[in-house]
Amino acid sequence: MDLHYSKEYLDFEKEVKAFCKKYDGVTFTDASKNPLASSSSKKKKIQVTRSEWQKILIEQGYFARAVPKEYGGYGGEPDILKSRIIATEFSKAKTPAPMGGQGIDMLVPTLLEMGTQEQKEKYIKPTLHGEMIWCQGYSEPNAGSDLAALQTKGELIDGEWVINGQKIWTSTAQYSQMMFCLVRTEPEAQKHAGISYLLIPMDSEGIEVRPLVDMTMKAGFNEVFFTDVKIPETNIVGKRGEGWAVANATLGHERGSLAPPDAIMNRLNMLIDLMKQEKLDGKPLIEHSIYRDRLMKIQGKVMASQSHALRLLSAKLNPGQDVKVGKMIQKLVGTELRHELEGLAIDVMGEIGVLYEDSPHLRDKGSWQFIYMYFLGLIIGGGTSQIQKNIISERGLGLPKEPKVQGAQ
Amino acid sequence: MDLHYSKEYLDFEKEVKAFCKKYDGVTFTDASKNPLASSSSKKKKIQVTRSEWQKILIEQGYFARAVPKEYGGYGGEPDILKSRIIATEFSKAKTPAPMGGQGIDMLVPTLLEMGTQEQKEKYIKPTLHGEMIWCQGYSEPNAGSDLAALQTKGELIDGEWVINGQKIWTSTAQYSQMMFCLVRTEPEAQKHAGISYLLIPMDSEGIEVRPLVDMTMKAGFNEVFFTDVKIPETNIVGKRGEGWAVANATLGHERGSLAPPDAIMNRLNMLIDLMKQEKLDGKPLIEHSIYRDRLMKIQGKVMASQSHALRLLSAKLNPGQDVKVGKMIQKLVGTELRHELEGLAIDVMGEIGVLYEDSPHLRDKGSWQFIYMYFLGLIIGGGTSQIQKNIISERGLGLPKEPKVQGAQ
Amino acid sequence: MYFGLSEDQIFFQDNIKKFLEENSSVDILRKIAADDRTFAKDIHDGIVNLGINGLLVPEEFGGLGLDILFAAAISESLGYGAGATPFIGSYVMAPIAIIDGGSDKQKQNYLTKVASNEVKFGVGFSALTGARDDSEIQIKGNKISGRSLFVLDYEYATHFLISDINGCIGIIDAQANGIDLVELKTIDRTRNVCELILKNVDFEILEQTKNSKNTAEKVIDAGRIMLAADSLGAAQNMINKAVDYAKERKQFGRAIGSFQAVKHMCAEMVAELEPCYALVWHAAHAQKHMPNEARLMACQAKSHLSDVTKEVAKKSTEVHGGMGFTDLLGLHYWFKRIGLNRQLLGTPERVREEAALLQLN
Amino acid sequence: MYFGLSEDQIFFQDNIKKFLEENSSVDILRKIAADDRTFAKDIHDGIVNLGINGLLVPEEFGGLGLDILFAAAISESLGYGAGATPFIGSYVMAPIAIIDGGSDKQKQNYLTKVASNEVKFGVGFSALTGARDDSEIQIKGNKISGRSLFVLDYEYATHFLISDINGCIGIIDAQANGIDLVELKTIDRTRNVCELILKNVDFEILEQTKNSKNTAEKVIDAGRIMLAADSLGAAQNMINKAVDYAKERKQFGRAIGSFQAVKHMCAEMVAELEPCYALVWHAAHAQKHMPNEARLMACQAKSHLSDVTKEVAKKSTEVHGGMGFTDLLGLHYWFKRIGLNRQLLGTPERVREEAALLQLN
């Protein structure tokens, strides 16, 4: 066990700290329409556009580190520890993080691996620079956990894909220039075969985006309807009918990133503060031993998940290290724990805990209720907890798959 | 809602109270070998044999109430409310309850419904009088929750059943004169068909009873081995190959009786006493709010289960009343709750809680650890919690059965 | 011996369920949540037409003279249908307070008007049930000052019934001087709560509550049973919806209800919720017939139902997959109703602590 | 940066696991449980031969000079194999007490003999960790009187290390006058505990512990981490057994591991237990390298592991169906080991309370 950084990384840490200091209080001149962008600090020292900020970060090697220079990246070696240092120092100093989103997190890696030269050149740079926002078109109303059942149809007619159907759960669709999308192009093929991975400009004729209100009362997602939408034949990644494999390369990516462990530690600290401030029968909640015991239980789980994240990080740095099912459990454990934590905060506040939106007496901008519900959504989304348990038991533990069902496809 | 007894029942209650007073301190001259018999009180006023006691109870109509006189019963109408009054008053006055056991609870109802005239005459009376103890031979090592997979073989040779095979989980086998047993008699038939219900004298040649030690370190169960055991052809209940239906009539009976709700209330009161007596850091546990909160949570569940039992009783008395899935959940809820309750007692005692057998400092004769483990056995036995959930969801809620598996029988 | 709801009670429940089924679809709930109050008003009027306002008012004052068990049955059906109407405060807690704590004159005056629907009460008791922000209510002579933080059923209120921390209960006219009414917004838009900031407002103290907490305790016990019953109904509806969805929705070529994981979630919900019926009914029955156990059972009904229904709300949403999270099916209106009930009149921990102290003293 | 066990640590673990696999089958455990102590003695000797007695003793006194993380790795493997040997008391808590609390002379005297296996300690600290029966230990000058209720690893002990409620720790010779040793029987027959009733027994106080609780706290922290690690290993073994059984055992014409209900129980166990490795290692590492977080992490490792492994013990037994309940497979030896660990050196509630107070003060 060695939790220290070597000199190279201690130096890098210093460098990042200096960078953060230099850009302390940086703000953006363009209010980004992308809700995934970090909010900025108050002191108005340096002003840049979001896109300029992306470029500054890339230049430093703080973002898109391993993406080749020719596609707008830094062109270096990937370095997990440096990524971690950047994340930690940026978070500490409240320096705006680079933009995230499905284009950067999922499409760029996919194109790098499977895109044509032309696609790489056309899409990666503007995506990294925050000038091209993407949304993901995988889920459909009748294909939730069962992606292979998707029905949106693409026909190749006169050198164009003609697309008809419907997607759901497309976050950021209303801000996006592009969608990467799974479409059934070979209707005769078996379920997993016959799907292709297409790139669709969102301003194409025949696309309608309808906001999808969820239980938080926000429209965090959308439905997207396609009626005879036409796109060029070349807007396909990988071969016809191989979209399933193309998409799967990035699905794994998503599952790991849903519940970042640093966030939960911040949230736990907020909860502790809340319990010091809120009073019941004249005494701060933190001094009520029953509530405190619930807090301590959650703290134990949070500490375990924090330590576990370190173990996973270490396994990335030391490829010999076996993390067995350690990675597969992250989504299940992380989302359930976060939901539980937010739920305790609600109980801690009592009646105040049910206030919402812009109500008087609201604590922490109503974030506890919002995130409590939002994480119920995450428990379900991106593979429900039930699907996660299937994955853990079958792929992780080698338990036999459910036998094929008579009559099912 | 009317929780009062009518005059008939108030009178009956008085009668039972008077009976209990008359027999206050009754003891048995024969120390029964049957561990299911109630233990007797200290004051030695009236002495009877166990069998005499059974006869006294039957004469009063306090036991075997609905069994016809010709088979040794009281010959009256069944009356659930009277049964309840008897149980309550006997429990209050510590009057010895009638003997229970699988012969009385399961075999007698089965014979009454499906036995031949000869079988009824031969077996019911001595069973009710406690002179003939029975054990149940259903489970086998390779047929736990899946009874239809049983393999013990019975062949009809020269007018005798010749039995070979093995049974497991036969409680009281070592004290029993008889076993009622499921045996595969038509090997060609499909799983559920081909099984017959046989009555086997335990002193037959070729039977070996081996005690089966369980996690409580007691031999609460046995394995029974059959090698060319021969019994008369007439020792069959119902027809050849119809044993499954015969057995199923009584299986339902067993599930309801595993976790009687009165017992849990007594146990909860013992736990409260324990928490008043045991001290941690100089303060009784009942004053430690974290432990007390766990106690209150369990009390809430116990109160719900007590009230629920009243509702089920009421539904028996008022056949129009719909208890929906109310009955099906009893085994699942009752066993899990009891296990949880016993577990709290162990935590309450801290280190003392792990003491066992005849250790110094033991509290309540070590019953908390014993029952904690024993109820884990009950959670598993008689249909695991998993099987219970299948039953509730399929039969109770009408959810579709799991589709048939390709290749399975 | 009969343990359960009577035919009359079930008939009344069915009427309410039917009314809400016809008049309070998810589309209507969505409009109410978007603050379109005309729909809420229609629902309230319809429910009052069924007679709930006079439910607990004794017959001598023009009411139906029914008991808390009857009210619990109704509360259950309101929870089942997510009825956007005052009930627990206006028509249960308020009449009980006046019946138990009022002078003959006060009873005559107010109960008659509750029965005739001239007077409607908003009810503020959180000073007694663990309010997180100190209420600082002070009663001086016939005046009251301070804040009552979580006043239930205020929307149509002509009067407010407020308790201080000692269980001294009194009535103020909604039109009186010195009242500042601050609307609060909660997750649950089917019921309304407000804060009252009071400055030297005329206050008519209920005669029997001047030196005794007894009335206040009875009112809170009844209120807690109503909340438990409301959550019971809401949770049952969520289970029913989950079971129906599991039968219809297909994934991987089969109904999701044929997957053991989904089946077992449904079974677990039912196994937890089913015994709650008996607990709620028993606790409600106890208020009239088992005085020694009445308080304990009310506490346990409230806290146990809070925990069970929280779990049901989560699991039944999960059974629905992504659709459970959307507003399309509107499952969340029940989820939030359960969420509000949990926190009102004492959180589970607080209420269990009360239950423990009842038994220790 | 490397988070995990070193090759040396894993090698040592594997040696212990291998030794126990070969020498401590369920048949052997059954004999030990039936009080056939020769088998226990063989196991203890074998484990000592692997070098665990000198593990924590500094090299200058003839030991291996390893740290608490190393000890945790070993404790995990002993839990995995249900090793019927003293460890936590004799070879972890005792040396730490002497290293941290002893005078130079005491260190020289006792640590050397621990390393050479001449001296073996039984350890009694429950006066400090929430003993239910008051221990009434009184230290007067060089004499100790009173009761130490749960003394660990007493079986081969030549000496006892006892703490009073103030963390004053001292040594008594097992042969000294005035000692009444009462054997206690617990559910777990793989480890032995006793009560010591002391009347004016010669008591050699560890120099640094006369006026400071520091040493006692370090000893308890280390002991708790060892218990957590032991339960971790035991629980992992139970999961492994359950998964193997689920693959082999057939019911209804298919392996039970193909049923979603069984699969999900296994997945839930793994999801709970897997992060516990990192927590235990991190907590052990913190004892040397992160003094500010050392105590908190030890508390959380102990209480969190107690709760997770209790659930694993239950579920893995359930996966085995009826066979899990029998002595035939012997799963219960691990079940009970987890059960004992849970209660030693503070129940989860008690330990979480300590964790909270650490952060509040």
PDB file of C-alpha atoms in Angstrom, chain A residues 140-147 168-169 191 212-217 221 223 278-281 285 290-291 294 336 339 343-344 346-361 363 369 372-380 384-387 402-403 405 408-409, chain C residues 30 33-34 125-126 129-133 147 149-150 182-189 193 195 245 249-254 259-262 265 310 313-314 317-318 320-328 332-333 335-336 339-350 352-353:
ATOM      1  CA  GLU A 140     -36.974   3.751 -27.112  1.00  0.00           C
ATOM      2  CA  PRO A 141     -40.317   3.493 -25.356  1.00  0.00           C
ATOM      3  CA  ASN A 142     -40.476  -0.248 -26.040  1.00  0.00           C
ATOM      4  CA  ALA A 143     -36.795  -0.889 -25.598  1.00  0.00           C
ATOM      5  CA  GLY A 144     -35.803   0.223 -22.110  1.00  0.00           C
ATOM      6  CA  SER A 145     -33.414  -2.253 -20.548  1.00  0.00           C
ATOM      7  CA  ASP A 146     -33.737  -4.372 -23.681  1.00  0.00           C
ATOM      8  CA  LEU A 147     -31.922  -2.246 -26.258  1.00  0.00           C
ATOM      9  CA  ILE A 168     -36.741   8.614 -25.510  1.00  0.00           C
ATOM     10  CA  TRP A 169     -34.504   9.626 -22.587  1.00  0.00           C
ATOM     11  CA  LYS A 191     -32.407  -8.860 -32.723  1.00  0.00           C
ATOM     12  CA  LEU A 212     -40.085  14.865 -21.200  1.00  0.00           C
ATOM     13  CA  VAL A 213     -41.024  16.046 -17.716  1.00  0.00           C
ATOM     14  CA  ASP A 214     -39.912  13.640 -15.005  1.00  0.00           C
ATOM     15  CA  MET A 215     -40.791  13.239 -11.359  1.00  0.00           C
ATOM     16  CA  THR A 216     -38.480  16.079 -10.371  1.00  0.00           C
ATOM     17  CA  MET A 217     -40.844  18.292 -12.428  1.00  0.00           C
ATOM     18  CA  PHE A 221     -34.935  14.428 -20.839  1.00  0.00           C
ATOM     19  CA  GLU A 223     -38.566  12.424 -26.614  1.00  0.00           C
ATOM     20  CA  GLU A 278     -31.250  21.929  11.930  1.00  0.00           C
ATOM     21  CA  LYS A 279     -32.785  21.553  15.354  1.00  0.00           C
ATOM     22  CA  LEU A 280     -35.408  19.213  16.742  1.00  0.00           C
ATOM     23  CA  ASP A 281     -36.845  19.839  20.189  1.00  0.00           C
ATOM     24  CA  LEU A 285     -30.051  16.846  14.841  1.00  0.00           C
ATOM     25  CA  ILE A 290     -30.917   7.924  16.367  1.00  0.00           C
ATOM     26  CA  TYR A 291     -30.393  10.267  13.430  1.00  0.00           C
ATOM     27  CA  ARG A 294     -28.209   6.640  10.569  1.00  0.00           C
ATOM     28  CA  GLU A 336     -28.465   3.235  -4.126  1.00  0.00           C
ATOM     29  CA  HIS A 339     -30.391   7.872  -2.873  1.00  0.00           C
ATOM     30  CA  GLY A 343     -33.288  10.464   1.914  1.00  0.00           C
ATOM     31  CA  LEU A 344     -31.707  10.861   5.327  1.00  0.00           C
ATOM     32  CA  ILE A 346     -35.057  14.818   4.063  1.00  0.00           C
ATOM     33  CA  ASP A 347     -35.883  13.038   7.316  1.00  0.00           C
ATOM     34  CA  VAL A 348     -33.440  15.240   9.160  1.00  0.00           C
ATOM     35  CA  MET A 349     -35.354  18.311   8.055  1.00  0.00           C
ATOM     36  CA  GLY A 350     -38.759  16.876   8.928  1.00  0.00           C
ATOM     37  CA  GLU A 351     -41.580  18.951   7.466  1.00  0.00           C
ATOM     38  CA  ILE A 352     -39.045  21.356   6.013  1.00  0.00           C
ATOM     39  CA  GLY A 353     -37.701  18.382   4.077  1.00  0.00           C
ATOM     40  CA  VAL A 354     -40.744  18.194   1.794  1.00  0.00           C
ATOM     41  CA  LEU A 355     -40.490  21.805   0.623  1.00  0.00           C
ATOM     42  CA  TYR A 356     -39.644  22.144  -3.047  1.00  0.00           C
ATOM     43  CA  GLU A 357     -39.087  24.462  -5.983  1.00  0.00           C
ATOM     44  CA  ASP A 358     -39.063  28.058  -4.728  1.00  0.00           C
ATOM     45  CA  SER A 359     -40.803  27.586  -1.402  1.00  0.00           C
ATOM     46  CA  PRO A 360     -39.956  29.764   1.581  1.00  0.00           C
ATOM     47  CA  HIS A 361     -37.890  27.989   4.252  1.00  0.00           C
ATOM     48  CA  ARG A 363     -32.820  24.544   2.490  1.00  0.00           C
ATOM     49  CA  GLN A 369     -35.492  16.344  -2.660  1.00  0.00           C
ATOM     50  CA  TYR A 372     -33.333  12.054  -3.940  1.00  0.00           C
ATOM     51  CA  MET A 373     -35.701  11.714  -6.890  1.00  0.00           C
ATOM     52  CA  TYR A 374     -33.041  12.189  -9.539  1.00  0.00           C
ATOM     53  CA  PHE A 375     -31.029   9.296  -8.145  1.00  0.00           C
ATOM     54  CA  LEU A 376     -34.090   7.086  -8.140  1.00  0.00           C
ATOM     55  CA  GLY A 377     -34.037   7.869 -11.853  1.00  0.00           C
ATOM     56  CA  LEU A 378     -30.372   6.875 -12.024  1.00  0.00           C
ATOM     57  CA  ILE A 379     -31.061   3.638 -10.133  1.00  0.00           C
ATOM     58  CA  ILE A 380     -33.439   2.850 -12.968  1.00  0.00           C
ATOM     59  CA  THR A 384     -31.825  -0.842 -13.704  1.00  0.00           C
ATOM     60  CA  SER A 385     -30.544  -2.305 -10.471  1.00  0.00           C
ATOM     61  CA  GLN A 386     -32.114  -5.581 -11.602  1.00  0.00           C
ATOM     62  CA  ILE A 387     -30.057  -5.579 -14.786  1.00  0.00           C
ATOM     63  CA  GLU A 402     -31.296 -17.808 -17.409  1.00  0.00           C
ATOM     64  CA  PRO A 403     -32.161 -20.675 -19.712  1.00  0.00           C
ATOM     65  CA  VAL A 405     -37.361 -19.429 -22.911  1.00  0.00           C
ATOM     66  CA  ALA A 408     -39.211 -16.227 -27.040  1.00  0.00           C
ATOM     67  CA  GLN A 409     -37.142 -14.819 -29.861  1.00  0.00           C
TER      68      GLN A 409
ATOM     69  CA  ARG C  30     -50.911  17.277 -13.836  1.00  0.00           C
ATOM     70  CA  ALA C  33     -49.678  20.367 -10.050  1.00  0.00           C
ATOM     71  CA  ALA C  34     -49.315  23.206 -12.551  1.00  0.00           C
ATOM     72  CA  PHE C 125     -49.997  21.561  15.136  1.00  0.00           C
ATOM     73  CA  SER C 126     -46.376  21.285  14.199  1.00  0.00           C
ATOM     74  CA  THR C 129     -44.710  17.383  16.600  1.00  0.00           C
ATOM     75  CA  GLY C 130     -41.106  18.347  16.125  1.00  0.00           C
ATOM     76  CA  ALA C 131     -41.090  21.461  13.934  1.00  0.00           C
ATOM     77  CA  ARG C 132     -37.538  22.119  12.766  1.00  0.00           C
ATOM     78  CA  ASP C 133     -37.827  25.904  12.821  1.00  0.00           C
ATOM     79  CA  ARG C 147     -45.392  31.417  13.707  1.00  0.00           C
ATOM     80  CA  LEU C 149     -45.020  26.636  10.320  1.00  0.00           C
ATOM     81  CA  PHE C 150     -46.923  23.824   8.682  1.00  0.00           C
ATOM     82  CA  VAL C 182     -47.111  32.528   3.468  1.00  0.00           C
ATOM     83  CA  GLU C 183     -47.767  29.791   0.965  1.00  0.00           C
ATOM     84  CA  LEU C 184     -45.365  26.867   1.124  1.00  0.00           C
ATOM     85  CA  LYS C 185     -44.608  24.704  -1.856  1.00  0.00           C
ATOM     86  CA  THR C 186     -44.014  21.022  -1.226  1.00  0.00           C
ATOM     87  CA  ILE C 187     -43.273  18.081  -3.460  1.00  0.00           C
ATOM     88  CA  ASP C 188     -46.920  17.039  -3.191  1.00  0.00           C
ATOM     89  CA  ARG C 189     -49.156  19.425  -5.113  1.00  0.00           C
ATOM     90  CA  VAL C 193     -49.723  23.874   3.391  1.00  0.00           C
ATOM     91  CA  GLU C 195     -47.043  29.208   7.251  1.00  0.00           C
ATOM     92  CA  TYR C 245     -47.526  -2.791 -15.648  1.00  0.00           C
ATOM     93  CA  ARG C 249     -44.879  -4.523 -20.378  1.00  0.00           C
ATOM     94  CA  LYS C 250     -42.673  -6.794 -22.447  1.00  0.00           C
ATOM     95  CA  GLN C 251     -38.876  -6.860 -22.424  1.00  0.00           C
ATOM     96  CA  PHE C 252     -36.553  -9.526 -23.764  1.00  0.00           C
ATOM     97  CA  GLY C 253     -39.531 -11.194 -25.410  1.00  0.00           C
ATOM     98  CA  ARG C 254     -41.659 -11.743 -22.303  1.00  0.00           C
ATOM     99  CA  PHE C 259     -38.987 -12.331 -14.357  1.00  0.00           C
ATOM    100  CA  GLN C 260     -38.346 -13.535 -10.852  1.00  0.00           C
ATOM    101  CA  ALA C 261     -36.667 -10.272  -9.878  1.00  0.00           C
ATOM    102  CA  VAL C 262     -39.798  -8.291 -10.739  1.00  0.00           C
ATOM    103  CA  MET C 265     -40.211  -7.062  -5.755  1.00  0.00           C
ATOM    104  CA  LYS C 310     -41.436   4.714   1.526  1.00  0.00           C
ATOM    105  CA  ALA C 313     -42.979   3.971  -3.370  1.00  0.00           C
ATOM    106  CA  LYS C 314     -39.414   3.258  -4.406  1.00  0.00           C
ATOM    107  CA  THR C 317     -41.370   3.034  -9.311  1.00  0.00           C
ATOM    108  CA  GLU C 318     -38.489   0.702 -10.099  1.00  0.00           C
ATOM    109  CA  HIS C 320     -42.032   0.621 -13.961  1.00  0.00           C
ATOM    110  CA  GLY C 321     -38.481   1.168 -15.177  1.00  0.00           C
ATOM    111  CA  GLY C 322     -37.866   4.496 -16.886  1.00  0.00           C
ATOM    112  CA  MET C 323     -41.572   5.152 -17.300  1.00  0.00           C
ATOM    113  CA  GLY C 324     -41.949   5.239 -13.528  1.00  0.00           C
ATOM    114  CA  PHE C 325     -39.622   8.208 -13.449  1.00  0.00           C
ATOM    115  CA  THR C 326     -41.561  10.243 -15.999  1.00  0.00           C
ATOM    116  CA  ASP C 327     -44.594  12.424 -15.636  1.00  0.00           C
ATOM    117  CA  LEU C 328     -46.206  10.434 -18.460  1.00  0.00           C
ATOM    118  CA  HIS C 332     -44.808  10.238  -8.824  1.00  0.00           C
ATOM    119  CA  TYR C 333     -47.952  11.979  -7.607  1.00  0.00           C
ATOM    120  CA  PHE C 335     -44.714   8.802  -4.518  1.00  0.00           C
ATOM    121  CA  LYS C 336     -44.787  12.391  -3.334  1.00  0.00           C
ATOM    122  CA  GLY C 339     -43.246  11.481   0.917  1.00  0.00           C
ATOM    123  CA  LEU C 340     -45.266  14.317   2.426  1.00  0.00           C
ATOM    124  CA  ASN C 341     -47.222  12.070   4.797  1.00  0.00           C
ATOM    125  CA  ARG C 342     -43.953  10.676   6.144  1.00  0.00           C
ATOM    126  CA  GLN C 343     -42.801  14.062   7.382  1.00  0.00           C
ATOM    127  CA  LEU C 344     -46.103  15.500   8.633  1.00  0.00           C
ATOM    128  CA  LEU C 345     -46.997  15.379  12.349  1.00  0.00           C
ATOM    129  CA  GLY C 346     -43.668  13.833  13.261  1.00  0.00           C
ATOM    130  CA  THR C 347     -40.995  11.886  11.372  1.00  0.00           C
ATOM    131  CA  PRO C 348     -40.798   8.139  12.041  1.00  0.00           C
ATOM    132  CA  GLU C 349     -37.878   8.465  14.431  1.00  0.00           C
ATOM    133  CA  ARG C 350     -39.591  11.221  16.407  1.00  0.00           C
ATOM    134  CA  ARG C 352     -41.168   6.059  17.644  1.00  0.00           C
ATOM    135  CA  GLU C 353     -39.430   7.977  20.392  1.00  0.00           C
TER     136      GLU C 353
END
